[in-house]
Every structure is written in C-alpha cells, then in structure tokens.
PDB file of C-alpha atoms in Angstrom:
ATOM      1  CA  MET A  83      -5.089 -59.803  35.135  1.00  0.00           C
ATOM      2  CA  LYS A  84      -4.782 -59.279  31.409  1.00  0.00           C
ATOM      3  CA  HIS A  85      -1.656 -57.414  30.437  1.00  0.00           C
ATOM      4  CA  GLU A  86      -2.678 -56.440  26.910  1.00  0.00           C
ATOM      5  CA  HIS A  87      -1.867 -52.748  27.515  1.00  0.00           C
ATOM      6  CA  VAL A  88       1.387 -53.270  29.418  1.00  0.00           C
ATOM      7  CA  GLY A  89       4.395 -52.265  27.367  1.00  0.00           C
ATOM      8  CA  GLU A  90       8.058 -51.778  28.197  1.00  0.00           C
ATOM      9  CA  ILE A  91       8.851 -51.492  31.910  1.00  0.00           C
ATOM     10  CA  ILE A  92      10.190 -47.992  32.570  1.00  0.00           C
ATOM     11  CA  ILE A  93      10.706 -48.140  36.360  1.00  0.00           C
ATOM     12  CA  SER A  94      11.201 -51.624  37.815  1.00  0.00           C
ATOM     13  CA  GLU A  95      10.164 -52.688  41.305  1.00  0.00           C
ATOM     14  CA  SER A  96      13.744 -52.317  42.524  1.00  0.00           C
ATOM     15  CA  ALA A  97      14.078 -48.871  40.908  1.00  0.00           C
ATOM     16  CA  ILE A  98      10.817 -47.824  42.596  1.00  0.00           C
ATOM     17  CA  ALA A  99      12.225 -48.931  45.948  1.00  0.00           C
ATOM     18  CA  GLU A 100      15.405 -46.917  45.272  1.00  0.00           C
ATOM     19  CA  GLY A 101      13.315 -43.910  44.238  1.00  0.00           C
ATOM     20  CA  VAL A 102      11.200 -44.104  47.385  1.00  0.00           C
ATOM     21  CA  THR A 103      14.378 -44.155  49.491  1.00  0.00           C
ATOM     22  CA  LYS A 104      15.774 -41.175  47.569  1.00  0.00           C
ATOM     23  CA  VAL A 105      12.632 -39.066  48.070  1.00  0.00           C
ATOM     24  CA  ALA A 106      12.409 -40.072  51.750  1.00  0.00           C
ATOM     25  CA  ALA A 107      16.020 -38.980  52.296  1.00  0.00           C
ATOM     26  CA  GLN A 108      15.251 -35.583  50.715  1.00  0.00           C
ATOM     27  CA  LEU A 109      12.195 -35.101  52.928  1.00  0.00           C
ATOM     28  CA  ASN A 110      14.000 -36.311  56.056  1.00  0.00           C
ATOM     29  CA  GLN A 111      16.595 -33.559  55.535  1.00  0.00           C
ATOM     30  CA  HIS A 112      14.003 -30.794  55.374  1.00  0.00           C
ATOM     31  CA  PHE A 113      11.207 -31.639  57.800  1.00  0.00           C
ATOM     32  CA  ASN A 114      10.756 -32.266  61.530  1.00  0.00           C
ATOM     33  CA  ASP A 115       6.970 -32.455  61.419  1.00  0.00           C
ATOM     34  CA  ALA A 116       4.478 -32.294  58.531  1.00  0.00           C
ATOM     35  CA  VAL A 117       0.986 -33.057  57.350  1.00  0.00           C
ATOM     36  CA  ILE A 118       0.993 -35.558  54.498  1.00  0.00           C
ATOM     37  CA  ILE A 119      -1.921 -35.114  52.088  1.00  0.00           C
ATOM     38  CA  THR A 120      -2.230 -38.052  49.710  1.00  0.00           C
ATOM     39  CA  VAL A 121      -3.809 -37.554  46.311  1.00  0.00           C
ATOM     40  CA  VAL A 122      -6.203 -40.488  46.044  1.00  0.00           C
ATOM     41  CA  PRO A 123      -6.346 -42.964  44.508  1.00  0.00           C
ATOM     42  CA  GLY A 124      -3.102 -42.565  42.513  1.00  0.00           C
ATOM     43  CA  GLY A 125      -0.812 -41.596  45.373  1.00  0.00           C
ATOM     44  CA  ILE A 126      -1.816 -44.367  47.768  1.00  0.00           C
ATOM     45  CA  LEU A 127       0.950 -46.839  46.875  1.00  0.00           C
ATOM     46  CA  PHE A 128       3.739 -44.246  46.865  1.00  0.00           C
ATOM     47  CA  THR A 129       2.474 -42.717  50.116  1.00  0.00           C
ATOM     48  CA  ALA A 130       2.422 -46.114  51.832  1.00  0.00           C
ATOM     49  CA  ASP A 131       5.969 -46.903  50.753  1.00  0.00           C
ATOM     50  CA  LEU A 132       7.305 -43.403  51.403  1.00  0.00           C
ATOM     51  CA  THR A 133       5.836 -42.689  54.829  1.00  0.00           C
ATOM     52  CA  ARG A 134       7.351 -45.834  56.310  1.00  0.00           C
ATOM     53  CA  GLN A 135      10.774 -44.322  55.586  1.00  0.00           C
ATOM     54  CA  LEU A 136      10.124 -40.887  57.042  1.00  0.00           C
ATOM     55  CA  ASN A 137      11.841 -40.222  60.364  1.00  0.00           C
ATOM     56  CA  PHE A 138       9.835 -37.161  61.401  1.00  0.00           C
ATOM     57  CA  ASP A 139       6.364 -36.815  62.916  1.00  0.00           C
ATOM     58  CA  ILE A 140       3.517 -36.854  60.425  1.00  0.00           C
ATOM     59  CA  ASN A 141      -0.236 -36.492  60.343  1.00  0.00           C
ATOM     60  CA  MET A 142      -2.052 -37.868  57.314  1.00  0.00           C
ATOM     61  CA  ASP A 143      -5.013 -36.731  55.255  1.00  0.00           C
ATOM     62  CA  TYR A 144      -6.174 -37.115  51.665  1.00  0.00           C
ATOM     63  CA  ILE A 145      -7.494 -35.110  48.742  1.00  0.00           C
ATOM     64  CA  ALA A 146      -9.139 -36.180  45.481  1.00  0.00           C
ATOM     65  CA  CYS A 147      -9.479 -34.602  42.061  1.00  0.00           C
ATOM     66  CA  PRO A 148     -10.426 -37.169  39.406  1.00  0.00           C
ATOM     67  CA  HIS A 149      -8.674 -36.668  36.084  1.00  0.00           C
ATOM     68  CA  THR A 150      -7.658 -38.305  32.865  1.00  0.00           C
ATOM     69  CA  PRO A 151      -3.909 -39.049  32.650  1.00  0.00           C
ATOM     70  CA  GLY A 152      -2.188 -36.346  30.604  1.00  0.00           C
ATOM     71  CA  ASP A 153      -5.137 -33.929  30.858  1.00  0.00           C
ATOM     72  CA  ARG A 154      -3.735 -30.412  31.284  1.00  0.00           C
ATOM     73  CA  ASN A 155      -7.197 -28.890  31.724  1.00  0.00           C
ATOM     74  CA  ASN A 156      -8.685 -30.890  34.570  1.00  0.00           C
ATOM     75  CA  ASN A 157     -11.720 -29.038  35.888  1.00  0.00           C
ATOM     76  CA  SER A 158     -13.204 -31.771  38.069  1.00  0.00           C
ATOM     77  CA  ALA A 159     -14.234 -31.036  41.633  1.00  0.00           C
ATOM     78  CA  ILE A 160     -11.576 -31.096  44.339  1.00  0.00           C
ATOM     79  CA  VAL A 161     -12.672 -33.044  47.410  1.00  0.00           C
ATOM     80  CA  PHE A 162     -10.745 -32.322  50.622  1.00  0.00           C
ATOM     81  CA  HIS A 163     -12.462 -33.232  53.873  1.00  0.00           C
ATOM     82  CA  GLN A 164      -9.642 -31.704  55.926  1.00  0.00           C
ATOM     83  CA  ASN A 165      -9.562 -34.177  58.759  1.00  0.00           C
ATOM     84  CA  ILE A 166      -6.498 -32.402  60.178  1.00  0.00           C
ATOM     85  CA  ASP A 167      -5.985 -28.674  60.742  1.00  0.00           C
ATOM     86  CA  ILE A 168      -3.173 -27.601  58.425  1.00  0.00           C
ATOM     87  CA  SER A 169      -3.005 -23.985  59.579  1.00  0.00           C
ATOM     88  CA  GLY A 170       0.587 -22.996  60.261  1.00  0.00           C
ATOM     89  CA  ARG A 171       1.832 -26.495  59.370  1.00  0.00           C
ATOM     90  CA  ASP A 172       4.253 -27.772  56.746  1.00  0.00           C
ATOM     91  CA  VAL A 173       2.158 -29.659  54.177  1.00  0.00           C
ATOM     92  CA  ILE A 174       3.483 -32.273  51.753  1.00  0.00           C
ATOM     93  CA  ILE A 175       1.152 -33.334  48.937  1.00  0.00           C
ATOM     94  CA  ILE A 176       2.054 -36.848  47.780  1.00  0.00           C
ATOM     95  CA  ASP A 177       1.052 -38.372  44.452  1.00  0.00           C
ATOM     96  CA  ASP A 178       2.466 -41.039  42.170  1.00  0.00           C
ATOM     97  CA  ALA A 179       3.799 -38.605  39.543  1.00  0.00           C
ATOM     98  CA  ILE A 180       3.553 -35.177  37.998  1.00  0.00           C
ATOM     99  CA  GLU A 181       2.633 -35.782  34.386  1.00  0.00           C
ATOM    100  CA  SER A 182       1.166 -32.656  32.759  1.00  0.00           C
ATOM    101  CA  GLY A 183       1.127 -30.967  36.171  1.00  0.00           C
ATOM    102  CA  GLY A 184      -2.289 -29.405  35.661  1.00  0.00           C
ATOM    103  CA  THR A 185      -4.037 -31.326  38.410  1.00  0.00           C
ATOM    104  CA  MET A 186      -1.205 -30.883  40.924  1.00  0.00           C
ATOM    105  CA  LYS A 187      -1.082 -27.157  40.225  1.00  0.00           C
ATOM    106  CA  ARG A 188      -4.833 -26.934  40.918  1.00  0.00           C
ATOM    107  CA  LEU A 189      -4.441 -28.895  44.175  1.00  0.00           C
ATOM    108  CA  VAL A 190      -1.614 -26.647  45.384  1.00  0.00           C
ATOM    109  CA  GLN A 191      -3.623 -23.521  44.507  1.00  0.00           C
ATOM    110  CA  PHE A 192      -6.686 -24.929  46.268  1.00  0.00           C
ATOM    111  CA  ILE A 193      -4.756 -25.555  49.491  1.00  0.00           C
ATOM    112  CA  LEU A 194      -3.097 -22.131  49.364  1.00  0.00           C
ATOM    113  CA  GLU A 195      -6.341 -20.272  48.599  1.00  0.00           C
ATOM    114  CA  ASN A 196      -8.500 -22.078  51.163  1.00  0.00           C
ATOM    115  CA  HIS A 197      -6.098 -22.833  54.024  1.00  0.00           C
ATOM    116  CA  THR A 198      -3.114 -21.226  55.707  1.00  0.00           C
ATOM    117  CA  PRO A 199      -0.263 -23.748  55.742  1.00  0.00           C
ATOM    118  CA  LYS A 200       3.196 -22.676  56.872  1.00  0.00           C
ATOM    119  CA  SER A 201       4.590 -24.206  53.673  1.00  0.00           C
ATOM    120  CA  ILE A 202       3.492 -26.541  50.921  1.00  0.00           C
ATOM    121  CA  SER A 203       5.629 -29.033  49.017  1.00  0.00           C
ATOM    122  CA  VAL A 204       5.007 -31.857  46.580  1.00  0.00           C
ATOM    123  CA  ALA A 205       6.548 -35.341  46.679  1.00  0.00           C
ATOM    124  CA  VAL A 206       6.211 -37.786  43.782  1.00  0.00           C
ATOM    125  CA  LEU A 207       8.143 -40.729  42.378  1.00  0.00           C
ATOM    126  CA  PHE A 208       8.770 -39.037  39.042  1.00  0.00           C
ATOM    127  CA  VAL A 209       8.046 -35.983  36.908  1.00  0.00           C
ATOM    128  CA  LYS A 210       7.594 -35.652  33.159  1.00  0.00           C
ATOM    129  CA  PRO A 211       9.039 -33.027  30.809  1.00  0.00           C
ATOM    130  CA  GLY A 212       6.800 -30.276  29.533  1.00  0.00           C
ATOM    131  CA  ARG A 213       4.809 -30.098  32.765  1.00  0.00           C
ATOM    132  CA  VAL A 214       3.290 -26.815  33.831  1.00  0.00           C
ATOM    133  CA  ASP A 215       5.096 -24.752  36.432  1.00  0.00           C
ATOM    134  CA  ILE A 216       4.026 -25.530  39.992  1.00  0.00           C
ATOM    135  CA  PRO A 217       5.486 -22.816  42.243  1.00  0.00           C
ATOM    136  CA  VAL A 218       6.347 -24.964  45.271  1.00  0.00           C
ATOM    137  CA  ARG A 219       9.297 -27.124  46.245  1.00  0.00           C
ATOM    138  CA  GLN A 220       9.150 -30.522  44.573  1.00  0.00           C
ATOM    139  CA  TYR A 221      10.810 -33.724  45.743  1.00  0.00           C
ATOM    140  CA  TYR A 222      11.147 -36.562  43.235  1.00  0.00           C
ATOM    141  CA  ALA A 223      13.470 -39.387  42.267  1.00  0.00           C
ATOM    142  CA  TYR A 224      13.233 -39.520  38.482  1.00  0.00           C
ATOM    143  CA  GLU A 225      12.711 -37.151  35.586  1.00  0.00           C
ATOM    144  CA  MET A 226      11.299 -38.868  32.516  1.00  0.00           C
ATOM    145  CA  GLU A 227      12.765 -38.151  29.101  1.00  0.00           C
ATOM    146  CA  ASN A 228       9.419 -38.018  27.282  1.00  0.00           C
ATOM    147  CA  ASP A 229       5.675 -37.777  27.816  1.00  0.00           C
ATOM    148  CA  ASP A 230       4.788 -41.420  27.124  1.00  0.00           C
ATOM    149  CA  LEU A 231       1.572 -42.517  28.822  1.00  0.00           C
ATOM    150  CA  LEU A 232       2.577 -44.716  31.748  1.00  0.00           C
ATOM    151  CA  ILE A 233       0.652 -47.225  33.852  1.00  0.00           C
ATOM    152  CA  GLY A 234       1.226 -49.095  37.089  1.00  0.00           C
ATOM    153  CA  TYR A 235       2.229 -48.197  40.644  1.00  0.00           C
ATOM    154  CA  GLY A 236      -0.907 -46.110  41.096  1.00  0.00           C
ATOM    155  CA  MET A 237      -1.332 -44.897  37.516  1.00  0.00           C
ATOM    156  CA  PRO A 238      -4.334 -46.302  35.648  1.00  0.00           C
ATOM    157  CA  TRP A 239      -5.509 -46.798  32.163  1.00  0.00           C
ATOM    158  CA  GLU A 240      -9.281 -47.143  31.896  1.00  0.00           C
ATOM    159  CA  ASN A 241      -9.295 -47.580  35.703  1.00  0.00           C
ATOM    160  CA  LYS A 242      -7.077 -50.664  35.507  1.00  0.00           C
ATOM    161  CA  TYR A 243      -3.384 -51.438  36.097  1.00  0.00           C
ATOM    162  CA  ARG A 244      -2.920 -49.282  39.230  1.00  0.00           C
ATOM    163  CA  ASN A 245      -1.802 -52.383  41.116  1.00  0.00           C
ATOM    164  CA  LEU A 246       1.120 -53.261  38.845  1.00  0.00           C
ATOM    165  CA  PRO A 247       4.260 -53.238  41.034  1.00  0.00           C
ATOM    166  CA  TYR A 248       6.255 -51.358  38.364  1.00  0.00           C
ATOM    167  CA  VAL A 249       5.756 -48.462  35.933  1.00  0.00           C
ATOM    168  CA  ALA A 250       5.354 -49.429  32.276  1.00  0.00           C
ATOM    169  CA  LYS A 251       4.554 -47.739  28.991  1.00  0.00           C
ATOM    170  CA  LEU A 252       0.953 -47.966  27.920  1.00  0.00           C
ATOM    171  CA  LYS A 253       0.576 -50.181  24.872  1.00  0.00           C
ATOM    172  CA  ARG A 254      -2.617 -49.448  22.960  1.00  0.00           C
TER     173      ARG A 254
END
C-alpha cells in the first residue's frame, strides 16, 4: 500500500483500543438490549471492535448512505434493508466518526421518520468541532480540536486507506 497521503497520526492503534473501551463502558452503563445499526462501509471496523466489548444483548443490522468526507449536504440515497424489526427497541447507530454531522443527522431522521424505535443513539470513535446538531444521545471517546481531513480506521480518501489501523491526517 502506498502511503503518499498519510500524514501525522492523530489516533494511534493503542489510543483507538482505549477509545473503543471507553465507548463500550458508556454503552454498557445505559443498555440491557439494543439493535446495533452499522453505517457501512465506514463503521465496520469500529463496530467489530466495539460490539465484542458490549455486555448486553444485541441484534445487528446495517445502513448505507454514500458521501464525501466533510460534505455537509449529502443527498445520496439511504439504503436500509431493515433485517431486524426495530419497533419499540433501543437503536444504536455506529459509525467511525461524526465529521460534519450532515450524513449522521440524515440517518437519524430517516430512522425516526420511517420506523418507531424506543430510542435512538449514536456511537462513534470521535467527533469533530463545528458539526451540525444531531438531537440524540451521542457516545464517543474523543473530540477533535479541528476539522482536518482524516483517513484510516474506516475513513477513506478516494476509496483508499480505510484499512489503516490508526487515524491520520490526510496529506495531499
């Protein structure tokens, strides 16, 4: 793999592991049973790491809404096959991060407008400043100081770098 766009490491592998444990502890305090909905493909790595640390019953599903990192006006189609009935259930949407927040806000609104969950929450590794307001409970480990474009641990650049085991600044 060429690393020509990989800049300074912002969240190391060990810090990711600590962050996963922190978010899992928060969720374990608040839930006894929940439906996990992973935002694919970005949330796959975080979901895999996080769910292995959850000590409550879960069902799992997925949702997709392709977007460009940092795009606040994502209007792409939302694809949710709803393999599991979420009516009257606690739902946790898991993604790698909340960057601008536009896509996550759309996903939350979509679930609320088209389904009847008991509650809806969001769990991510980190959030960025300046994100739009998403009116649900959010669980995260880190709050970034700036809006640098980041890659790795699920986050792509030109559909590459998702498989980096750390989060780094994008170097153009």
